[in-house]
Amino acid sequence: MIEFIGAAVQSDDDRRTLLHPLTLSLAERRVSVIGANGSGKSTLLRLVNGLRLPSQGRVEVLGQDTRKAGGAVRRSVGFVFTDPLSQLVMPTGREDVELSLRTRKLPAAERRLRAGEVLRRFGLEHLADRSIYDLSGGERQILALAVVLAVEPRILLADEPTTLLDLRNDTVVRALLAGLRQQVVFTTHNLDFAREAERTLVIDGGRVVFDGTPDDAVACYRALSTQPDGGPAGDGHLLP
Amino acid sequence: MRGFGSTLGLYRPGEGLLYRWPLAPKAAASLGCAIAVVGWGSVPTTSTVLALALAGLLIGARQSVLQTVRMLLPAAPVLGILALHQGLSQGWVQAFVVVGGIAGCLLAARSVTLTTPLQVLLDGTASLARPFRRLGADPERFALALSIMLRSIPYLAGLFVDVREAARARGLERSPRVAVTPLVLGAVAYAHRTGEALAARGLGEHDEGDDRGQDHERVVG
Amino acid sequence: MQPTEKTSPGPVVDGRPSSRKRWDTTDLSLVAVFAALIAALAIVPGIPVGPLGVPITLQTLGVMLTGVVLGPGRGTAAVLLYLAAGLIGLPVFSGFSGGFGVLAGPSAGYLIAFPPAALVAGLLARAVLRRAARFRTVLLFLACVVASLSTIHPLGVAGLMVNADLSLRDAVLVDAAYLPGDIVKNVLAALLAVSVHRAFPRLLARPRA
């Protein structure tokens, strides 16, 4: 359960509003967020695990305030970035998974065992000791998912997880995400992918301009993108 | 520069006494060679260091003579000039003391990196920071910083190659500013992304008091 | 580079106020990435400069740049991390393959001078960026010159005298050969630093309480 309570974000120099005050709660298992580049999608995601703190209002995740308990929130919320290379820290996949497990304060032997299991579960065992630079884009993104899911977060955030992938890997990563038990909130420019959610938010200029079913949301987003200064069209309920 | 990360470790699997030795005595011996050469430069010192280093590589690590000579290639130009200068100005004995000493130290150091896997080196380094914990040193963060540094080198070297190619394509290859600016901006942006990714994974942060103090685990896996 | 829609490059990474004395994860990764940057600059082939195309290696550029971009604290830490990596045997030093052996080499003095060089350059750069609104490039260039003349060259000469057994006169002569390249690198460091601080204004400008 993710709750935004009047949460707004100003830019660092305080000149622009990146996200206007937002109040809504997300309980659906799959939530997608769509919108143009720079509309505030990433800011919204980063609010959820406290990478960004609201300049007014607050955000609560599983009942915990991201400002007061940032560390605890990040321990239960995983985050997958667009570019896996900015996410993977260690030279090989095995070491990176072990690094993730380090936050769980396990003894080294236990960590090694668990890392092996995780890699097996994601079909990455044969690549575990290769340099991450020798992996393909798709393999890297799956590895990035594996290192995040290794610590079994209760919520997963994914910021355009398929943008850098080719069609085949796009399918693999989407199938992987679809099979997760966790609540997943993701941003994407791929409208088919967005439709796989149960609920979709459309963001424009730092405001959530539509909140409803994926099909209506996609229609709204299309209308927004084709008529630059016309208001959003579509049937769902429009937010102020 | 693909795959550069795996070549960063200079470890080459092999057999021999040095491979079975733990890191600490090897590192201590290598450091000892450097201190001896710097502190007591003389014919006996240089002879001893050279003999030790050669014995270590040829017998302890079972390297061939050719392999051993090749290890000095990167430093050869500097050593050659220095040998010539010393020989002509102060005599060939002094040239042997100075250049032989340096070569011995380089070989001794190489015998350590040759026979020690990268991970063992890194673990050893992190554990060196452990006694300084009371002074505020954090071995875990040190080890993490070292890892991030290692995985960033191939990224940056690759970026550098790309940037230089792009500059060449625009006919700007003679301008170092054009060649380096995107590299440095890229490095800062990359550091911010990595910092954010670490925070998102809950790594490298100071714990918020809830589970500090019972940190009983080993520093590096 | 991915087209990122991240709107703030500033280190707002974790929730605590920036006046906090301990470094956050962005500081940690800046230190690590700049240590890597020095290494990358030290090991890539030099760039041909000017009509003659004489290559200059960029190791000292990396050190200066680290000081003026990250400031004294993080800058010095990054250089120390770089040295630590080289001393344990990673091949990150120009020309030599790393390890304790370099301590006996002719360039040992230069290596030892790197952390104080980054410290001095960082202290001066921080003062420039906080106080001066104009002539920043020139002032940052001067900061680099002061740092390199007060640390790198004296310690470099000392290293040449001790390790290469050169007389003071010879050591100064050898060292002087690096001066023109150094001036070029310091100009470059200043230009780059201005670009970086324009692109990432919060990097050094915020006062650390």
XYZ file of C-alpha atoms in Angstrom:
670
model
C 0.000 0.000 0.000
C 1.416 3.328 -1.140
C -0.127 6.597 -0.046
C 0.563 10.101 -1.287
C -0.840 12.677 1.088
C -0.643 16.121 -0.480
C 2.848 15.260 -1.668
C 4.505 17.824 -3.945
C 8.055 18.243 -5.195
C 9.914 21.429 -6.059
C 13.080 21.452 -8.156
C 16.292 21.963 -6.224
C 16.597 25.596 -7.199
C 12.973 25.996 -6.115
C 12.046 27.556 -9.445
C 9.918 24.794 -10.873
C 7.307 22.469 -9.538
C 8.174 18.930 -10.566
C 5.098 17.418 -9.021
C 1.982 19.304 -7.919
C 0.314 18.270 -4.650
C -0.929 14.761 -5.067
C -3.221 12.712 -2.897
C -3.964 9.139 -3.839
C -3.331 5.625 -2.662
C -2.119 2.701 -4.717
C -3.124 -0.761 -3.616
C -3.414 -2.581 -6.955
C -0.882 -5.284 -7.679
C 0.127 -3.715 -11.006
C 0.168 0.030 -11.509
C 1.609 1.691 -14.598
C 2.544 5.330 -14.984
C 2.725 6.949 -18.408
C 3.528 10.446 -19.609
C 5.929 12.440 -21.718
C 9.641 12.763 -20.984
C 10.102 15.146 -18.085
C 6.453 15.000 -17.040
C 7.275 13.791 -13.535
C 6.994 10.012 -13.838
C 10.413 9.335 -12.373
C 9.890 11.889 -9.616
C 6.682 10.115 -8.650
C 8.473 6.749 -8.458
C 11.369 8.189 -6.488
C 8.941 9.588 -3.930
C 7.793 6.091 -3.136
C 11.114 4.817 -1.801
C 12.313 8.108 -0.412
C 15.003 8.730 -3.016
C 13.110 11.982 -3.347
C 11.430 13.589 -0.381
C 8.289 15.657 -0.866
C 8.807 19.376 -0.336
C 5.317 19.458 1.116
C 2.915 16.754 2.207
C 4.118 13.230 2.850
C 4.345 9.764 1.383
C 3.619 6.609 3.339
C 4.620 3.153 2.224
C 3.326 0.141 4.137
C 2.384 2.571 6.883
C 5.845 4.138 7.148
C 6.673 7.738 6.355
C 9.455 7.974 3.744
C 10.902 11.013 5.471
C 11.092 9.506 8.926
C 12.007 5.955 8.016
C 13.765 6.211 4.660
C 16.121 3.329 5.333
C 13.340 1.004 6.459
C 11.201 1.947 3.461
C 14.062 1.265 1.053
C 14.578 -2.119 2.641
C 11.043 -3.112 1.725
C 10.836 -1.329 -1.631
C 13.005 -2.460 -4.536
C 13.853 -0.108 -7.394
C 14.874 -1.103 -10.915
C 16.410 1.619 -13.069
C 16.280 2.065 -16.838
C 19.978 1.470 -17.296
C 21.144 -1.649 -15.472
C 24.750 -0.489 -15.730
C 24.064 2.363 -13.359
C 22.529 -0.084 -10.954
C 24.981 -2.974 -10.899
C 27.887 -2.150 -8.646
C 30.130 -5.169 -8.644
C 32.115 -6.576 -11.555
C 30.164 -9.836 -11.713
C 26.563 -10.831 -11.135
C 27.313 -13.217 -8.310
C 29.176 -10.568 -6.340
C 26.408 -8.087 -6.959
C 23.725 -10.406 -5.615
C 25.922 -11.109 -2.584
C 26.252 -7.371 -2.100
C 22.469 -7.036 -2.023
C 22.224 -9.782 0.556
C 24.728 -7.982 2.737
C 21.984 -5.597 3.850
C 20.265 -8.620 5.359
C 23.143 -9.253 7.763
C 23.619 -12.876 6.822
C 26.846 -14.759 7.432
C 29.093 -14.972 4.370
C 28.495 -18.669 3.692
C 24.725 -18.271 3.886
C 24.974 -15.267 1.589
C 26.896 -17.242 -1.018
C 24.340 -20.028 -0.896
C 21.406 -17.665 -1.226
C 23.101 -15.791 -4.081
C 23.456 -19.066 -5.984
C 19.760 -19.801 -5.463
C 18.696 -16.386 -6.666
C 20.827 -16.633 -9.795
C 19.416 -20.075 -10.523
C 15.867 -18.842 -10.088
C 16.433 -16.167 -12.746
C 18.264 -18.512 -15.093
C 21.498 -16.564 -14.711
C 23.674 -19.257 -13.195
C 25.832 -19.706 -16.278
C 26.497 -15.960 -16.437
C 27.094 -15.462 -12.729
C 30.865 -15.105 -12.891
C 31.094 -13.185 -16.162
C 31.952 -9.516 -16.216
C 28.732 -7.501 -16.352
C 30.211 -5.819 -19.416
C 30.156 -9.121 -21.263
C 26.419 -9.539 -20.780
C 23.830 -8.432 -23.300
C 21.464 -5.596 -22.461
C 18.670 -8.019 -21.714
C 20.819 -10.247 -19.513
C 21.960 -7.178 -17.597
C 18.409 -5.994 -16.995
C 17.361 -9.437 -15.763
C 20.414 -9.447 -13.493
C 19.436 -5.995 -12.200
C 15.987 -7.406 -11.423
C 17.560 -10.413 -9.727
C 19.781 -8.318 -7.451
C 16.825 -6.207 -6.414
C 14.500 -9.155 -5.870
C 17.189 -11.119 -4.015
C 16.278 -9.311 -0.817
C 12.572 -9.978 -1.399
C 11.151 -6.486 -1.268
C 7.408 -6.207 -0.720
C 6.997 -3.581 -3.413
C 8.924 -3.217 -6.668
C 9.328 0.075 -8.507
C 10.604 -0.025 -12.082
C 11.570 3.106 -13.982
C 11.197 2.361 -17.706
C 12.676 -1.106 -17.245
C 12.310 -2.051 -20.914
C 13.276 1.171 -22.682
C 16.778 0.029 -23.574
C 15.789 -3.501 -24.567
C 15.141 -5.130 -27.913
C 11.817 -6.790 -28.596
C 12.830 -10.242 -27.425
C 14.325 -9.080 -24.136
C 11.424 -6.695 -23.676
C 9.131 -9.716 -23.730
C 11.322 -11.654 -21.304
C 11.506 -8.831 -18.775
C 7.787 -8.130 -19.007
C 6.962 -11.776 -18.441
C 9.266 -11.808 -15.461
C 7.611 -8.763 -13.937
C 4.157 -10.189 -14.640
C 4.973 -13.309 -12.665
C 6.010 -11.538 -9.468
C 4.027 -11.811 -6.251
C 4.963 -8.285 -5.245
C 3.098 -5.096 -5.926
C 4.791 -3.523 -8.961
C 4.612 0.135 -9.950
C 6.314 0.902 -13.253
C 6.746 3.741 -15.691
C 6.985 3.111 -19.407
C 6.662 4.611 -22.857
C 5.453 1.299 -24.213
C 1.658 1.535 -24.282
C 1.174 -2.225 -24.640
C 3.239 -2.724 -21.528
C 1.255 -0.010 -19.747
C -1.948 -1.913 -20.571
C -0.730 -4.927 -18.599
C -1.445 -3.048 -15.373
C -4.689 -2.970 -13.449
C -4.542 0.758 -12.989
C -2.754 3.467 -14.945
C -1.815 7.023 -14.069
C -1.160 9.594 -16.785
C 1.178 12.394 -15.792
C 1.518 15.670 -17.629
C 3.467 18.700 -16.501
C 3.832 17.387 -12.969
C 0.143 16.619 -12.492
C -1.675 13.313 -12.517
C -4.208 14.196 -15.197
C -5.827 10.808 -15.444
C -6.261 7.894 -13.096
C -8.210 4.880 -14.205
C -8.221 1.785 -16.357
C -5.256 1.260 -18.656
C -7.308 1.438 -21.859
C -8.866 4.779 -20.999
C -5.520 6.047 -19.752
C -3.805 5.159 -23.003
C -6.556 6.935 -24.962
C -6.103 9.985 -22.764
C -2.345 9.932 -23.207
C -2.681 9.621 -26.980
C -5.007 12.599 -27.052
C -2.598 14.590 -24.905
C 0.322 13.794 -27.147
C -1.395 14.616 -30.426
C -2.989 17.929 -29.448
C -0.295 19.857 -27.630
C -2.447 22.492 -25.947
C -5.833 20.843 -25.983
C -7.134 19.347 -22.772
C -6.972 15.622 -22.164
C -9.702 13.572 -23.723
C -11.102 10.203 -22.675
C -13.686 8.900 -20.320
C -12.001 8.151 -17.039
C -12.371 10.509 -14.148
C -10.150 13.505 -14.604
C -8.271 14.819 -11.637
C -8.088 18.554 -11.044
C 37.243 -1.789 -23.739
C 34.749 -4.558 -23.225
C 35.819 -7.155 -20.760
C 38.419 -4.826 -19.375
C 37.044 -5.436 -15.917
C 38.109 -9.041 -15.965
C 41.631 -8.166 -17.034
C 42.018 -5.610 -14.282
C 43.004 -8.275 -11.877
C 46.526 -9.252 -12.815
C 46.059 -12.687 -11.351
C 47.061 -15.543 -13.582
C 46.111 -18.977 -12.268
C 49.117 -21.185 -11.771
C 50.993 -23.392 -9.394
C 53.872 -22.881 -7.040
C 54.770 -21.927 -3.536
C 53.681 -18.292 -3.849
C 50.199 -19.330 -4.946
C 49.762 -21.234 -1.702
C 51.058 -18.468 0.548
C 48.530 -16.187 2.204
C 48.460 -12.555 1.113
C 49.916 -10.978 4.249
C 53.498 -12.326 4.064
C 53.675 -11.735 0.304
C 52.503 -8.145 0.649
C 54.812 -7.554 3.595
C 57.783 -8.882 1.629
C 56.947 -6.686 -1.343
C 56.592 -3.622 0.868
C 59.806 -4.586 2.648
C 61.663 -4.616 -0.678
C 60.461 -1.107 -1.495
C 61.431 0.215 1.942
C 64.863 -1.405 1.767
C 65.606 -0.001 -1.676
C 64.441 3.499 -0.762
C 66.083 3.499 2.666
C 69.327 1.592 2.157
C 70.217 1.809 -1.513
C 73.414 -0.220 -1.896
C 74.829 -3.093 -3.931
C 73.876 -5.733 -1.316
C 70.326 -4.372 -0.967
C 69.711 -4.293 -4.693
C 71.248 -7.746 -5.168
C 69.117 -9.212 -2.393
C 65.877 -7.622 -3.629
C 66.539 -8.675 -7.214
C 67.425 -12.200 -6.147
C 64.308 -12.469 -3.967
C 62.018 -11.131 -6.675
C 63.479 -13.355 -9.360
C 63.392 -16.392 -7.108
C 59.798 -15.604 -6.236
C 58.729 -15.344 -9.862
C 60.854 -18.084 -11.415
C 60.595 -20.673 -8.662
C 57.775 -19.532 -6.354
C 55.373 -18.780 -9.206
C 56.981 -20.994 -11.874
C 57.227 -18.243 -14.492
C 59.580 -18.528 -17.431
C 62.453 -16.091 -17.889
C 60.702 -14.563 -20.885
C 57.478 -14.012 -18.946
C 59.465 -12.371 -16.183
C 61.326 -10.022 -18.522
C 58.058 -9.066 -20.169
C 56.743 -7.811 -16.815
C 59.269 -4.988 -16.935
C 58.303 -3.818 -20.419
C 55.920 -1.019 -19.368
C 58.632 0.549 -17.230
C 61.462 -0.208 -19.656
C 61.792 3.221 -21.320
C 62.111 5.066 -18.016
C 64.448 2.453 -16.578
C 66.601 2.519 -19.717
C 67.032 6.287 -19.687
C 67.731 6.256 -15.971
C 70.347 3.490 -16.348
C 72.106 5.405 -19.112
C 72.092 8.640 -17.131
C 73.386 7.015 -13.954
C 75.984 4.969 -15.828
C 77.425 7.975 -17.609
C 77.305 10.398 -14.674
C 78.013 8.229 -11.649
C 79.297 4.933 -12.942
C 77.705 1.613 -13.782
C 77.725 0.286 -10.227
C 75.456 3.100 -9.134
C 73.315 2.510 -12.230
C 72.878 -1.103 -11.116
C 72.009 -0.067 -7.559
C 69.329 2.395 -8.655
C 67.783 0.720 -11.684
C 68.211 -2.810 -10.388
C 66.566 -1.821 -7.118
C 63.560 -0.318 -8.872
C 63.233 -3.287 -11.215
C 63.463 -5.676 -8.256
C 60.692 -3.831 -6.425
C 58.451 -3.808 -9.495
C 58.983 -7.538 -9.963
C 58.390 -8.246 -6.287
C 55.119 -6.321 -6.437
C 54.167 -8.140 -9.601
C 54.771 -11.508 -7.986
C 52.115 -10.613 -5.414
C 49.464 -9.515 -7.917
C 50.279 -12.444 -10.179
C 49.609 -15.042 -7.525
C 46.720 -13.448 -5.606
C 43.151 -13.395 -6.967
C 41.606 -9.932 -7.142
C 38.954 -10.704 -4.568
C 41.566 -11.804 -2.042
C 43.472 -8.575 -2.632
C 40.337 -6.525 -2.091
C 39.351 -8.441 1.046
C 42.842 -7.999 2.420
C 42.747 -4.291 1.758
C 39.388 -3.864 3.422
C 40.573 -5.750 6.469
C 43.511 -3.344 6.726
C 40.984 -0.611 7.464
C 39.427 -2.569 10.306
C 41.808 -1.471 13.079
C 40.971 2.137 12.206
C 37.291 1.628 12.881
C 37.539 3.481 16.158
C 38.882 6.509 14.334
C 35.774 6.602 12.193
C 36.959 4.427 9.340
C 34.284 2.186 7.914
C 35.833 -0.902 6.284
C 32.549 -1.854 4.687
C 32.150 1.491 2.952
C 35.829 1.416 1.991
C 35.385 -1.986 0.371
C 32.252 -0.757 -1.383
C 34.049 2.347 -2.678
C 36.868 0.174 -3.981
C 34.395 -2.078 -5.800
C 32.573 0.855 -7.350
C 35.883 2.307 -8.443
C 36.894 -0.946 -10.132
C 33.665 -1.359 -12.012
C 33.728 2.305 -13.063
C 37.120 2.145 -14.778
C 35.912 0.104 -17.763
C 32.779 2.243 -18.000
C 34.814 5.455 -18.094
C 37.468 4.044 -20.424
C 34.692 2.982 -22.795
C 33.087 6.412 -22.524
C 36.475 8.004 -23.250
C 36.883 5.949 -26.410
C 33.362 6.860 -27.557
C 33.912 10.524 -26.823
C 37.200 10.601 -28.707
C 35.643 8.887 -31.696
C 32.817 11.391 -31.658
C 35.356 14.223 -31.491
C 37.312 12.728 -34.372
C 34.140 12.424 -36.406
C 33.668 16.171 -35.985
C 37.308 16.922 -36.786
C 38.018 18.083 -33.248
C 40.504 15.417 -32.192
C 43.253 17.914 -31.478
C 41.237 19.609 -28.771
C 41.707 17.906 -25.425
C 38.877 19.971 -23.996
C 36.422 18.488 -26.467
C 37.850 15.054 -25.782
C 37.570 15.237 -22.018
C 34.573 17.442 -21.165
C 31.892 14.858 -21.982
C 33.942 12.268 -20.130
C 34.031 14.289 -16.930
C 30.386 15.358 -17.148
C 29.521 11.747 -17.858
C 31.516 10.649 -14.820
C 29.663 13.057 -12.511
C 26.276 12.028 -13.889
C 27.252 8.387 -13.598
C 28.333 8.899 -9.979
C 24.965 10.461 -9.202
C 23.129 7.559 -10.796
C 25.261 5.059 -8.934
C 24.775 6.926 -5.655
C 21.055 6.866 -6.207
C 21.093 3.189 -7.086
C 23.063 2.418 -3.920
C 20.597 4.359 -1.831
C 17.713 2.586 -3.537
C 19.271 -0.735 -2.610
C 19.906 0.388 0.941
C 23.668 -0.012 0.493
C 26.433 2.209 1.790
C 24.135 4.184 4.005
C 24.743 4.586 7.649
C 22.240 2.490 9.441
C 19.736 4.463 11.369
C 20.540 3.086 14.745
C 18.193 0.140 14.488
C 20.754 -2.480 13.632
C 24.120 -0.936 14.303
C 26.363 -2.379 16.942
C 25.558 -6.005 16.332
C 27.488 -5.948 13.131
C 29.108 -9.315 13.628
C 29.538 -10.340 10.035
C 32.703 -10.432 8.046
C 33.650 -7.294 6.201
C 33.740 -8.686 2.718
C 32.132 -11.836 1.422
C 24.181 8.210 -21.996
C 20.579 7.387 -21.500
C 18.143 10.223 -21.887
C 17.372 10.665 -18.259
C 14.455 12.627 -17.124
C 15.923 13.086 -13.745
C 15.464 16.719 -13.092
C 17.874 17.163 -10.277
C 21.468 16.094 -10.462
C 22.007 17.289 -6.931
C 22.750 14.786 -4.236
C 19.334 14.691 -2.662
C 19.782 11.012 -2.514
C 18.939 10.289 0.995
C 16.610 11.929 3.306
C 18.904 13.572 5.756
C 19.816 17.220 5.635
C 22.904 18.096 3.625
C 24.557 19.714 6.615
C 25.135 16.235 7.961
C 28.817 15.615 8.341
C 28.912 12.047 7.090
C 28.859 11.406 3.389
C 25.761 10.048 1.733
C 25.810 7.400 -0.968
C 26.240 9.994 -3.707
C 29.350 11.357 -2.004
C 30.643 7.810 -1.655
C 30.085 7.089 -5.304
C 31.550 10.438 -6.425
C 34.714 9.546 -4.519
C 34.828 6.097 -6.118
C 34.021 7.273 -9.635
C 36.618 10.044 -9.539
C 39.234 7.575 -8.299
C 38.275 5.539 -11.356
C 38.449 8.647 -13.533
C 42.031 9.309 -12.457
C 42.837 5.680 -13.228
C 41.136 5.831 -16.623
C 42.989 9.031 -17.503
C 46.267 7.512 -16.338
C 45.977 4.382 -18.440
C 44.461 5.603 -21.708
C 47.027 6.652 -24.291
C 47.878 10.350 -24.115
C 46.152 12.906 -26.287
C 48.230 14.525 -29.016
C 48.335 18.261 -28.396
C 49.197 21.164 -30.660
C 50.789 21.143 -34.130
C 53.530 18.692 -33.133
C 51.066 16.302 -31.612
C 53.199 15.617 -28.553
C 51.104 13.376 -26.329
C 50.456 14.336 -22.746
C 49.340 11.750 -20.222
C 46.410 12.782 -18.168
C 47.094 11.336 -14.705
C 47.843 14.681 -13.051
C 44.919 16.225 -14.897
C 42.734 13.672 -13.159
C 44.180 14.568 -9.761
C 43.730 18.321 -10.183
C 40.290 17.902 -11.643
C 39.239 15.719 -8.740
C 40.336 18.414 -6.297
C 38.613 21.314 -8.028
C 35.448 19.388 -8.843
C 34.853 17.520 -5.582
C 36.447 19.940 -3.128
C 39.030 19.200 -0.445
C 37.347 16.396 1.524
C 35.921 14.161 -1.146
C 38.710 15.098 -3.570
C 41.452 13.973 -1.224
C 39.527 10.819 -0.405
C 39.202 9.997 -4.104
C 42.939 10.444 -4.689
C 43.740 8.320 -1.640
C 41.421 5.611 -2.920
C 43.183 5.749 -6.288
C 46.589 5.422 -4.617
C 45.357 2.574 -2.422
C 44.122 0.715 -5.490
C 47.462 1.210 -7.233
C 49.511 0.234 -4.218
C 47.691 -3.042 -3.703
C 48.689 -3.908 -7.247
C 45.950 -2.814 -9.618
C 47.439 -1.456 -12.833
C 46.176 2.100 -12.459
C 49.409 4.074 -12.510
C 50.827 5.510 -15.750
C 53.568 3.322 -17.152
C 53.933 1.042 -14.168
C 51.781 -1.867 -13.322
C 51.098 -0.886 -9.734
C 51.971 -2.500 -6.439
C 54.351 -1.464 -3.691
C 57.125 -1.485 -6.290
C 56.225 2.017 -7.451
C 57.243 3.334 -4.032
C 60.822 2.601 -5.038
C 60.351 3.993 -8.548
C 61.432 7.409 -9.786
C 57.853 8.713 -9.832
C 57.094 7.854 -6.193
C 57.405 11.505 -5.148
C 54.755 12.531 -7.639
C 52.365 9.839 -6.430
C 52.826 10.820 -2.790
C 52.156 14.435 -3.768
C 48.751 13.668 -5.291
C 46.630 13.707 -2.106
C 48.023 17.015 -0.805
C 47.712 18.428 -4.334
C 44.020 17.535 -4.454
C 43.581 18.949 -0.948
C 45.163 22.312 -1.787
C 43.398 22.560 -5.157
C 40.108 21.616 -3.492
C 40.411 24.168 -0.687
C 41.245 26.949 -3.135
C 38.541 25.899 -5.597
C 35.894 25.849 -2.897
C 36.848 29.380 -1.889
C 36.720 30.510 -5.518
C 33.326 28.945 -6.186
C 31.768 30.369 -3.038
C 33.157 33.872 -3.292
C 33.906 34.716 -6.899
C 31.158 35.224 -9.430
C 33.480 36.254 -12.266
C 36.837 35.152 -13.664
C 36.208 31.707 -12.271
C 38.192 29.947 -14.980
C 41.256 32.092 -14.368
C 40.967 31.747 -10.598
C 40.520 27.989 -10.799
C 43.525 27.803 -13.095
C 45.548 29.720 -10.510
C 44.283 27.369 -7.813
C 45.626 24.430 -9.807
C 48.950 26.158 -10.451
C 49.400 26.954 -6.758
C 48.497 23.381 -5.837
C 50.883 21.818 -8.317
C 53.788 24.153 -7.582
C 53.420 23.748 -3.836
C 53.029 19.977 -3.784
C 53.579 17.988 -6.965
C 56.786 19.603 -8.145
C 58.680 19.818 -4.823
C 57.739 16.278 -3.810
C 58.366 15.041 -7.334
C 61.888 16.516 -7.250
C 62.478 14.980 -3.832
C 61.359 11.601 -5.173
C 63.726 11.858 -8.118
C 66.597 12.691 -5.781
C 65.922 9.836 -3.371
C 64.791 7.065 -5.703
C 66.571 7.866 -8.949
C 69.601 9.214 -7.096
C 69.697 12.399 -9.156
C 71.429 15.569 -7.978
C 69.145 18.495 -7.109
C 70.101 20.236 -10.346
C 69.338 17.206 -12.504
C 66.124 16.471 -10.639
C 64.897 20.033 -11.136
C 65.807 19.811 -14.825
C 63.892 16.567 -15.262
C 60.945 17.980 -13.357
C 60.998 21.186 -15.413
C 60.298 19.137 -18.523
C 56.846 18.480 -17.108
C 56.062 22.154 -16.468
C 54.731 23.116 -19.925
C 52.472 20.065 -20.003
C 51.363 20.897 -16.503
C 50.307 24.392 -17.486
C 48.246 22.938 -20.329
C 46.675 20.415 -17.954
C 45.900 23.076 -15.377
C 44.185 25.229 -18.009
C 42.246 22.161 -19.048
C 41.338 21.300 -15.453
C 40.022 24.831 -14.884
C 37.960 24.832 -18.089
C 36.540 21.410 -17.281
C 35.777 22.330 -13.692
C 33.825 25.388 -14.804
C 31.788 23.222 -17.175
C 31.136 20.658 -14.471
C 30.095 23.224 -11.882
C 27.798 24.845 -14.433
C 26.180 21.521 -15.196
C 26.057 20.413 -11.547
C 25.830 23.632 -9.530
C 25.165 21.884 -6.242
C 28.324 19.823 -6.326
C 30.513 22.181 -4.334
C 28.493 25.330 -3.843
C 26.399 24.271 -0.917
C 28.015 25.148 2.364
C 28.686 22.170 4.544
C 27.868 23.170 8.074
